[in-house]
């Protein structure tokens, strides 16, 4: 299945083309640029350099969160428009689960994290078993201390992925290490591979109606509620 993947959940803007498990191309920018300006040019260049025609794409994978509120909306709106125009399947993937696909390594607990602001993190825990990714703990908003505690409870060597610099700077216990930087960042090819594994022909025909996985309300919503309670 020829899959085009988009991940704009963080400051990283990444797009990829995969045919089954083969990565044909990936284009990643980690400069914190506005995704609304950079996403479409990246997609155009990806297709131009690979020579892939839009009509050949069978599945579009898009990262659904958690992550940046604005980035998620940009990615989803673009993916929906393309899926509708090209009449192909559309599948939303969990951003943290896709991060765990960066490192299909058994025998360790994978802890992808994203910055949730105000000293908090989005975190989930996964482990690869017999080639399948198993969820050990669901996505939650946790403090730095809680993130380390959740990993400690597994009793297994753990690897951090994603936006983990703040945790690393605080100092990590011996049983927790940060994955190499090249494997920490969101990668659209991982989103593509996850979407192929989760593919459901019936549900993935429903192009519209996907909702980003925000988990918490945006800061703007919280400020609005606080103002109107006064």
Coordinates of N, CA and C in Angstrom, one line a residue:
X1 N 0.8 -1.2 0.0 CA 0.0 0.0 0.0 C 0.9 1.2 0.0
X2 N 0.7 2.1 -1.0 CA 1.5 3.3 -1.1 C 0.9 4.4 -0.1
X3 N 1.7 4.8 0.9 CA 1.2 5.6 1.9 C 1.9 6.9 2.0
X4 N 1.2 8.0 2.1 CA 1.8 9.4 2.3 C 1.5 9.7 3.8
X5 N 2.5 10.1 4.5 CA 2.3 10.4 5.9 C 2.7 11.9 6.2
X6 N 1.9 12.5 7.2 CA 2.2 13.9 7.6 C 2.2 13.9 9.1
X7 N 3.2 14.5 9.7 CA 3.3 14.7 11.1 C 3.6 16.2 11.4
X8 N 2.7 17.0 11.9 CA 2.9 18.4 12.3 C 2.5 18.6 13.7
X9 N 2.6 17.6 14.5 CA 2.2 17.7 15.9 C 3.1 18.5 16.8
X10 N 4.3 18.7 16.4 CA 5.4 19.4 17.2 C 6.0 20.4 16.3
X11 N 7.1 21.0 16.7 CA 7.8 22.0 15.9 C 8.4 21.3 14.7
X12 N 8.5 20.0 14.7 CA 9.0 19.3 13.5 C 7.9 19.1 12.5
X13 N 8.3 19.4 11.3 CA 7.3 19.2 10.2 C 7.9 18.1 9.3
X14 N 7.3 17.0 9.3 CA 7.8 15.8 8.6 C 6.8 15.1 7.7
X15 N 7.2 14.8 6.5 CA 6.3 14.1 5.5 C 7.1 12.9 4.9
X16 N 6.4 11.9 4.5 CA 7.1 10.7 4.0 C 6.2 9.9 3.1
X17 N 6.9 9.1 2.2 CA 6.2 8.2 1.3 C 6.7 6.8 1.6
X18 N 5.8 5.9 1.9 CA 6.2 4.5 2.1 C 5.4 3.5 1.2
X19 N 6.1 2.6 0.6 CA 5.3 1.5 -0.1 C 5.5 0.2 0.7
X20 N 4.4 -0.2 1.4 CA 4.4 -1.3 2.4 C 5.4 -0.8 3.4
X21 N 6.4 -1.6 3.7 CA 7.4 -1.3 4.8 C 8.7 -0.6 4.2
X22 N 8.7 -0.3 2.9 CA 9.8 0.4 2.3 C 9.6 1.9 2.4
X23 N 10.6 2.6 2.9 CA 10.6 4.0 3.0 C 11.1 4.6 1.7
X24 N 10.3 5.2 0.8 CA 10.7 5.7 -0.4 C 11.4 7.1 -0.3
X25 N 10.8 7.9 0.6 CA 11.4 9.2 0.8 C 10.8 9.8 2.1
X26 N 11.6 10.7 2.7 CA 11.2 11.4 3.9 C 11.8 12.8 3.9
X27 N 11.0 13.8 4.3 CA 11.4 15.2 4.2 C 11.1 15.8 5.6
X28 N 12.1 16.1 6.4 CA 11.9 16.6 7.7 C 12.6 17.9 8.0
X29 N 11.8 18.9 8.5 CA 12.3 20.2 8.9 C 12.2 20.4 10.4
X30 N 13.3 20.6 11.1 CA 13.2 20.8 12.6 C 13.7 22.2 12.9
X31 N 13.0 23.2 12.4 CA 13.5 24.6 12.6 C 12.4 25.4 13.3
X32 N 11.3 24.8 13.7 CA 10.2 25.5 14.4 C 9.5 26.5 13.5
X33 N 9.6 26.3 12.2 CA 8.9 27.2 11.2 C 7.4 27.0 11.3
X34 N 6.6 27.9 10.8 CA 5.1 27.8 10.8 C 4.8 26.7 9.8
X35 N 4.1 25.7 10.2 CA 3.7 24.6 9.4 C 2.8 25.0 8.2
X36 N 2.0 26.0 8.5 CA 1.1 26.5 7.4 C 1.8 27.0 6.2
X37 N 3.1 27.4 6.4 CA 3.8 27.9 5.3 C 4.7 26.8 4.6
X38 N 5.1 25.9 5.4 CA 6.1 24.9 4.9 C 5.6 23.6 4.5
X39 N 4.4 23.2 5.0 CA 3.9 21.8 4.8 C 3.6 21.5 3.3
X40 N 2.9 22.4 2.6 CA 2.6 22.1 1.2 C 3.8 22.1 0.3
X41 N 4.7 23.1 0.5 CA 6.0 23.0 -0.3 C 6.7 21.7 -0.1
X42 N 6.8 21.2 1.2 CA 7.4 19.9 1.4 C 6.7 18.8 0.7
X43 N 5.4 18.8 0.7 CA 4.7 17.7 0.1 C 4.9 17.7 -1.5
X44 N 4.9 19.0 -2.0 CA 5.1 19.1 -3.5 C 6.5 18.6 -3.9
X45 N 7.5 18.9 -3.1 CA 8.9 18.5 -3.4 C 9.0 17.0 -3.2
X46 N 8.3 16.4 -2.2 CA 8.4 15.0 -1.9 C 7.9 14.2 -3.2
X47 N 6.7 14.6 -3.7 CA 6.1 14.0 -4.8 C 6.9 14.2 -6.1
X48 N 7.5 15.4 -6.2 CA 8.2 15.7 -7.4 C 9.5 14.9 -7.5
X49 N 10.2 14.8 -6.4 CA 11.5 14.1 -6.3 C 11.3 12.6 -6.5
X50 N 10.2 12.0 -6.0 CA 10.0 10.6 -6.1 C 9.3 10.2 -7.4
X51 N 8.7 11.2 -8.1 CA 7.9 10.9 -9.3 C 6.6 10.2 -9.1
X52 N 6.2 10.2 -7.8 CA 4.9 9.5 -7.5 C 3.7 10.5 -7.9
X53 N 2.7 9.9 -8.5 CA 1.6 10.7 -8.9 C 0.5 10.6 -7.8
X54 N -0.2 11.7 -7.6 CA -1.2 11.7 -6.6 C -2.2 10.6 -6.7
X55 N -2.5 10.2 -7.9 CA -3.5 9.2 -8.1 C -3.0 7.8 -7.7
X56 N -1.7 7.6 -7.4 CA -1.1 6.4 -7.0 C -1.3 6.2 -5.5
X57 N -1.4 7.2 -4.7 CA -1.4 7.2 -3.3 C -2.7 6.5 -2.8
X58 N -2.6 5.5 -2.0 CA -3.7 4.7 -1.5 C -4.2 5.1 -0.1
X59 N -3.2 5.5 0.7 CA -3.5 5.8 2.1 C -2.8 7.1 2.5
X60 N -3.5 8.0 3.3 CA -2.8 9.1 3.9 C -2.9 8.9 5.4
X61 N -1.7 9.0 6.0 CA -1.6 8.9 7.5 C -1.3 10.3 8.0
X62 N -2.0 10.6 9.1 CA -1.8 11.9 9.8 C -1.7 11.8 11.3
X63 N -0.7 12.5 11.9 CA -0.6 12.4 13.3 C -1.7 13.2 14.0
X64 N -2.3 12.6 15.0 CA -3.6 13.2 15.6 C -3.3 13.8 17.0
X65 N -2.1 13.7 17.5 CA -1.9 14.2 18.8 C -1.6 13.1 19.8
X66 N -1.2 13.6 21.0 CA -1.2 14.9 21.5 C -0.1 15.7 20.8
X67 N -0.1 17.1 21.1 CA 0.9 17.9 20.5 C 0.4 19.4 20.4
X68 N 1.0 20.1 19.5 CA 0.6 21.5 19.3 C -0.8 21.6 18.7
X69 N -1.7 22.4 19.4 CA -3.0 22.6 18.9 C -3.1 23.1 17.5
X70 N -2.3 24.1 17.2 CA -2.3 24.7 15.8 C -1.7 23.7 14.8
X71 N -0.6 23.1 15.2 CA 0.0 22.1 14.3 C -0.8 20.9 13.9
X72 N -1.6 20.4 14.9 CA -2.5 19.3 14.7 C -3.6 19.7 13.7
X73 N -4.1 20.9 13.9 CA -5.2 21.3 13.0 C -4.7 21.5 11.6
X74 N -3.5 22.0 11.4 CA -3.0 22.2 10.1 C -2.8 20.9 9.4
X75 N -2.2 19.9 10.1 CA -1.9 18.6 9.5 C -3.2 17.9 9.1
X76 N -4.2 17.9 10.0 CA -5.4 17.2 9.8 C -6.2 17.8 8.6
X77 N -6.3 19.2 8.6 CA -7.0 19.8 7.5 C -6.4 19.5 6.2
X78 N -5.1 19.5 6.1 CA -4.4 19.2 4.8 C -4.6 17.8 4.4
X79 N -4.5 16.9 5.4 CA -4.7 15.4 5.1 C -6.2 15.2 4.6
X80 N -7.1 15.8 5.3 CA -8.5 15.6 4.9 C -8.8 16.1 3.4
X81 N -8.2 17.3 3.1 CA -8.4 17.9 1.8 C -7.8 17.0 0.7
X82 N -6.7 16.5 1.0 CA -6.0 15.6 0.0 C -6.7 14.3 -0.2
X83 N -7.1 13.7 1.0 CA -7.8 12.4 0.9 C -9.2 12.5 0.1
X84 N -9.8 13.7 0.3 CA -11.1 13.9 -0.4 C -10.8 14.1 -1.9
X85 N -9.8 14.9 -2.2 CA -9.5 15.2 -3.6 C -9.0 14.0 -4.3
X86 N -8.2 13.2 -3.7 CA -7.6 12.0 -4.3 C -8.4 10.8 -4.2
X87 N -9.5 10.8 -3.3 CA -10.3 9.7 -3.1 C -9.5 8.4 -2.6
X88 N -8.7 8.7 -1.6 CA -8.0 7.6 -1.0 C -8.3 7.4 0.5
X89 N -7.8 6.4 1.2 CA -8.0 6.2 2.6 C -7.3 7.3 3.4
X90 N -7.9 7.5 4.6 CA -7.3 8.4 5.6 C -7.3 7.8 6.9
X91 N -6.1 7.8 7.6 CA -6.0 7.1 8.9 C -5.2 8.1 9.9
X92 N -5.8 8.3 11.0 CA -5.2 9.1 12.1 C -4.4 8.2 13.0
X93 N -3.2 8.7 13.4 CA -2.4 7.9 14.3 C -2.0 8.7 15.5
X94 N -1.8 8.0 16.6 CA -1.4 8.6 17.9 C 0.0 9.1 17.8
X95 N 0.3 10.3 18.1 CA 1.6 10.9 17.9 C 2.7 10.1 18.8
X96 N 2.4 9.8 20.0 CA 3.3 9.2 20.9 C 3.6 7.7 20.4
X97 N 2.5 7.1 20.0 CA 2.7 5.7 19.5 C 3.5 5.7 18.3
X98 N 3.3 6.7 17.4 CA 4.2 6.7 16.2 C 5.6 6.9 16.6
X99 N 5.9 7.7 17.6 CA 7.3 7.9 18.1 C 7.9 6.6 18.5
X100 N 7.1 5.7 19.1 CA 7.6 4.4 19.6 C 8.0 3.6 18.4
X101 N 7.4 3.8 17.2 CA 7.8 3.1 16.0 C 9.1 3.5 15.5
X102 N 9.7 4.6 16.0 CA 11.1 5.0 15.6 C 12.1 3.9 16.0
X103 N 11.8 3.2 17.1 CA 12.7 2.3 17.7 C 12.1 0.9 18.0
X104 N 12.0 0.0 17.0 CA 11.3 -1.3 17.2 C 12.3 -2.2 17.9
X105 N 12.6 -2.0 19.2 CA 13.6 -2.7 19.9 C 12.9 -3.4 21.1
X106 N 13.1 -4.7 21.2 CA 12.5 -5.5 22.3 C 13.4 -5.4 23.5
X107 N 12.8 -5.7 24.7 CA 13.6 -5.8 25.9 C 13.7 -4.5 26.7
X108 N 13.2 -3.4 26.2 CA 13.2 -2.1 26.9 C 11.8 -1.5 26.8
X109 N 11.5 -0.6 27.8 CA 10.3 0.2 27.8 C 10.6 1.5 27.1
X110 N 9.7 1.8 26.1 CA 9.8 3.1 25.4 C 8.9 4.1 26.0
X111 N 9.4 5.3 26.3 CA 8.7 6.3 26.9 C 8.7 7.6 26.0
X112 N 7.9 7.7 25.0 CA 7.8 8.9 24.2 C 7.1 10.0 25.0
X113 N 7.7 11.2 25.0 CA 7.1 12.4 25.7 C 7.1 13.6 24.8
X114 N 6.1 14.5 25.1 CA 6.1 15.8 24.4 C 5.8 16.8 25.5
X115 N 6.3 18.0 25.2 CA 6.2 19.1 26.2 C 4.7 19.6 26.2
X116 N 4.1 19.5 27.4 CA 2.7 19.9 27.6 C 2.7 21.3 28.2
X117 N 3.8 21.9 28.4 CA 3.9 23.3 29.0 C 3.7 23.2 30.5
X118 N 4.1 24.4 31.1 CA 3.9 24.5 32.6 C 4.5 23.4 33.4
X119 N 5.7 22.9 32.9 CA 6.4 21.9 33.6 C 5.8 20.5 33.5
X120 N 4.9 20.3 32.6 CA 4.2 19.0 32.4 C 4.6 18.4 31.0
X121 N 4.3 17.1 30.9 CA 4.6 16.3 29.7 C 3.4 15.4 29.3
X122 N 3.3 15.2 28.0 CA 2.4 14.1 27.5 C 3.3 12.9 27.5
X123 N 2.8 11.8 28.1 CA 3.7 10.6 28.2 C 2.8 9.4 28.0
X124 N 3.4 8.4 27.3 CA 2.8 7.0 27.3 C 3.9 6.1 27.3
X125 N 3.7 4.8 27.7 CA 4.7 3.8 27.8 C 4.3 2.6 26.9
X126 N 5.4 2.1 26.2 CA 5.2 1.0 25.2 C 6.3 0.0 25.3
X127 N 6.0 -1.2 24.8 CA 7.1 -2.2 24.7 C 6.8 -3.1 23.5
X128 N 7.9 -3.4 22.8 CA 7.8 -4.3 21.6 C 7.8 -5.7 22.1
X129 N 6.9 -6.5 21.7 CA 6.8 -7.9 22.0 C 6.5 -8.7 20.8
X130 N 7.4 -9.6 20.3 CA 7.2 -10.4 19.1 C 6.8 -9.6 17.9
X131 N 7.4 -8.5 17.7 CA 7.2 -7.6 16.6 C 5.9 -6.8 16.7
X132 N 5.3 -6.8 17.8 CA 4.1 -5.9 18.0 C 4.3 -4.9 19.1
X133 N 3.8 -3.7 18.9 CA 3.9 -2.7 19.9 C 2.8 -2.8 20.9
X134 N 3.1 -3.0 22.2 CA 2.1 -3.1 23.3 C 2.1 -1.9 24.2
X135 N 0.9 -1.4 24.4 CA 0.8 -0.2 25.3 C 0.8 -0.7 26.8
X136 N 1.8 -0.1 27.5 CA 1.9 -0.5 29.0 C 1.2 0.6 29.8
X137 N 1.1 1.8 29.4 CA 0.4 2.9 30.1 C -0.1 3.9 29.1
X138 N -1.3 4.3 29.2 CA -1.9 5.2 28.2 C -1.4 6.6 28.3
X139 N -1.7 7.4 27.3 CA -1.2 8.8 27.3 C -1.8 9.5 28.5
X140 N -1.0 10.3 29.1 CA -1.4 11.1 30.3 C -0.6 12.4 30.3
X141 N -1.1 13.4 31.0 CA -0.4 14.6 31.3 C 0.2 14.5 32.6
X142 N 1.6 14.5 32.7 CA 2.3 14.2 34.0 C 3.4 15.2 34.2
X143 N 3.7 15.4 35.5 CA 4.9 16.2 35.9 C 6.2 15.4 35.5
X144 N 7.3 16.1 35.6 CA 8.6 15.4 35.4 C 8.8 14.2 36.4
X145 N 8.4 14.5 37.6 CA 8.6 13.4 38.7 C 7.6 12.2 38.4
X146 N 6.4 12.5 38.0 CA 5.5 11.5 37.7 C 5.9 10.6 36.5
X147 N 6.5 11.3 35.5 CA 7.0 10.6 34.3 C 8.0 9.6 34.7
X148 N 9.0 10.0 35.5 CA 10.0 9.1 36.0 C 9.4 7.9 36.8
X149 N 8.4 8.3 37.6 CA 7.8 7.2 38.5 C 7.1 6.2 37.6
X150 N 6.4 6.6 36.6 CA 5.7 5.7 35.7 C 6.7 4.7 35.1
X151 N 7.9 5.2 34.7 CA 8.9 4.3 34.1 C 9.5 3.4 35.2
X152 N 9.7 3.9 36.4 CA 10.2 3.1 37.4 C 9.3 1.9 37.8
X153 N 8.0 2.1 37.7 CA 7.1 1.1 38.1 C 7.1 -0.1 37.1
X154 N 7.6 0.0 35.9 CA 7.7 -1.1 35.0 C 8.8 -2.1 35.4
X155 N 9.8 -1.6 36.2 CA 10.9 -2.4 36.6 C 11.9 -2.8 35.4
X156 N 11.8 -2.1 34.3 CA 12.6 -2.4 33.1 C 13.4 -1.2 32.6
X157 N 14.5 -1.5 32.0 CA 15.3 -0.4 31.4 C 14.4 0.4 30.5
X158 N 14.5 1.7 30.6 CA 13.6 2.6 29.8 C 14.4 3.5 28.9
X159 N 13.8 3.8 27.8 CA 14.3 4.8 26.8 C 13.4 5.9 26.6
X160 N 13.8 7.2 26.7 CA 13.0 8.4 26.4 C 13.1 8.7 24.9
X161 N 12.0 9.1 24.4 CA 12.0 9.6 23.0 C 11.2 10.9 23.0
X162 N 11.2 11.7 21.9 CA 10.4 12.9 21.8 C 11.1 14.1 22.4
X163 N 10.3 15.0 22.9 CA 10.8 16.2 23.5 C 11.2 16.0 25.0
X164 N 12.3 15.3 25.1 CA 12.8 14.9 26.5 C 13.9 15.7 27.0
X165 N 14.4 16.7 26.3 CA 15.5 17.5 26.8 C 15.4 18.0 28.2
X166 N 14.2 18.5 28.6 CA 14.0 19.0 29.9 C 14.2 17.9 31.0
X167 N 13.7 16.7 30.7 CA 13.8 15.6 31.6 C 15.3 15.2 31.7
X168 N 16.0 15.2 30.6 CA 17.4 14.8 30.6 C 18.2 15.8 31.4
X169 N 17.9 17.1 31.3 CA 18.7 18.1 32.1 C 18.5 18.0 33.6
X170 N 17.3 17.5 34.0 CA 17.0 17.3 35.4 C 17.9 16.2 36.0
X171 N 18.4 15.3 35.1 CA 19.2 14.2 35.6 C 18.3 12.9 35.6
X172 N 18.8 11.9 35.1 CA 18.1 10.6 34.9 C 18.7 9.5 35.8
X173 N 17.8 8.7 36.4 CA 18.4 7.5 37.2 C 19.0 6.6 36.2
X174 N 19.7 5.6 36.7 CA 20.5 4.7 35.9 C 19.7 3.9 35.0
X175 N 18.4 3.6 35.3 CA 17.6 2.7 34.5 C 16.9 3.4 33.4
X176 N 17.1 4.7 33.3 CA 16.5 5.5 32.2 C 17.6 6.2 31.4
X177 N 17.5 6.0 30.1 CA 18.4 6.7 29.2 C 17.6 7.4 28.1
X178 N 18.2 8.4 27.5 CA 17.6 9.1 26.3 C 18.0 8.4 25.0
X179 N 17.1 8.1 24.1 CA 17.4 7.5 22.8 C 18.3 8.5 22.1
X180 N 19.1 8.0 21.1 CA 19.9 8.9 20.3 C 19.0 10.0 19.7
X181 N 19.6 11.2 19.5 CA 18.8 12.3 19.1 C 18.1 12.0 17.7
X182 N 18.7 11.3 16.8 CA 18.1 11.1 15.5 C 16.9 10.2 15.6
X183 N 16.8 9.4 16.7 CA 15.6 8.5 16.9 C 14.6 9.1 17.8
X184 N 14.8 10.3 18.4 CA 13.9 10.9 19.3 C 12.8 11.7 18.5
X185 N 13.1 12.3 17.4 CA 12.2 13.2 16.7 C 11.1 12.5 16.1
X186 N 9.9 13.2 16.0 CA 8.8 12.6 15.1 C 9.3 12.4 13.7
X187 N 8.9 11.2 13.2 CA 9.3 10.9 11.8 C 8.0 10.4 11.1
X188 N 7.8 11.0 9.9 CA 6.5 10.7 9.2 C 6.5 9.2 8.7
X189 N 7.7 8.7 8.5 CA 7.8 7.3 8.1 C 7.2 6.4 9.2
X190 N 7.5 6.7 10.4 CA 6.9 5.9 11.5 C 5.4 6.0 11.6
X191 N 4.9 7.2 11.3 CA 3.4 7.4 11.2 C 2.8 6.6 10.1
X192 N 3.6 6.5 9.0 CA 3.1 5.7 7.9 C 3.1 4.2 8.2
X193 N 4.1 3.7 8.8 CA 4.2 2.3 9.2 C 3.1 1.9 10.2
X194 N 2.9 2.8 11.2 CA 1.9 2.6 12.2 C 0.5 2.5 11.5
X195 N 0.2 3.5 10.6 CA -1.1 3.5 9.9 C -1.3 2.3 9.1
X196 N -0.3 1.7 8.5 CA -0.4 0.5 7.7 C -0.8 -0.7 8.6
X197 N -0.1 -0.7 9.8 CA -0.4 -1.8 10.8 C -1.8 -1.7 11.3
X198 N -2.4 -0.5 11.5 CA -3.7 -0.2 12.0 C -4.8 -0.1 11.0
X199 N -4.4 -0.3 9.7 CA -5.4 0.0 8.6 C -6.7 -0.8 8.8
X200 N -7.8 -0.1 8.6 CA -9.1 -0.6 8.6 C -9.9 -0.1 7.4
X201 N -10.1 -0.9 6.4 CA -10.7 -0.4 5.2 C -12.1 0.3 5.4
X202 N -12.9 -0.1 6.3 CA -14.2 0.5 6.5 C -14.0 1.8 7.2
X203 N -13.3 1.9 8.3 CA -13.2 3.2 9.0 C -12.4 4.2 8.3
X204 N -11.3 3.7 7.6 CA -10.4 4.7 6.9 C -11.0 5.2 5.6
X205 N -12.2 4.8 5.3 CA -12.9 5.4 4.1 C -13.6 6.7 4.6
X206 N -13.8 6.8 5.9 CA -14.5 8.0 6.5 C -13.5 9.2 6.6
X207 N -13.5 10.0 5.5 CA -12.5 11.0 5.4 C -12.7 12.1 6.4
X208 N -13.9 12.5 6.6 CA -14.1 13.6 7.6 C -14.7 13.1 8.9
X209 N -14.4 13.9 9.9 CA -14.9 13.5 11.3 C -13.8 13.1 12.3
X210 N -12.6 13.0 11.8 CA -11.5 12.8 12.7 C -11.3 14.0 13.6
X211 N -11.0 13.7 14.9 CA -10.8 14.8 15.9 C -9.4 14.7 16.4
X212 N -8.6 15.8 16.5 CA -7.3 15.7 17.1 C -7.4 15.3 18.5
X213 N -6.3 14.6 19.0 CA -6.2 14.1 20.3 C -5.5 15.1 21.2
X214 N -6.3 16.1 21.7 CA -5.7 17.2 22.4 C -5.4 16.8 23.9
X215 N -6.1 16.0 24.5 CA -6.0 15.6 25.9 C -6.4 16.7 26.9
X216 N -5.8 17.8 26.8 CA -6.1 19.0 27.6 C -6.6 20.1 26.8
X217 N -7.2 21.1 27.4 CA -7.7 22.3 26.7 C -6.5 23.2 26.4
X218 N -6.6 24.0 25.4 CA -5.6 25.0 25.0 C -5.5 26.1 26.1
X219 N -4.4 26.8 26.1 CA -4.2 27.9 27.1 C -5.2 29.0 26.8
X220 N -5.6 29.2 25.6 CA -6.6 30.2 25.3 C -7.9 29.9 25.9
X221 N -8.3 28.6 25.8 CA -9.6 28.2 26.4 C -9.6 28.3 27.9
X222 N -8.4 28.0 28.5 CA -8.3 28.1 30.0 C -8.4 29.5 30.4
X223 N -7.7 30.4 29.7 CA -7.8 31.8 30.0 C -9.2 32.4 29.9
X224 N -9.9 32.0 28.8 CA -11.3 32.4 28.5 C -12.2 32.0 29.7
X225 N -12.0 30.8 30.1 CA -12.9 30.3 31.2 C -12.5 31.0 32.5
X226 N -11.3 31.2 32.8 CA -10.9 32.0 34.0 C -11.4 33.4 34.0
X227 N -11.4 34.0 32.8 CA -11.9 35.4 32.7 C -13.4 35.5 33.0
X228 N -14.1 34.5 32.4 CA -15.6 34.6 32.5 C -16.1 34.0 33.8
X229 N -15.3 33.4 34.7 CA -15.7 33.0 36.0 C -15.6 34.1 37.0
X230 N -14.8 35.1 36.6 CA -14.6 36.3 37.5 C -15.8 37.2 37.5

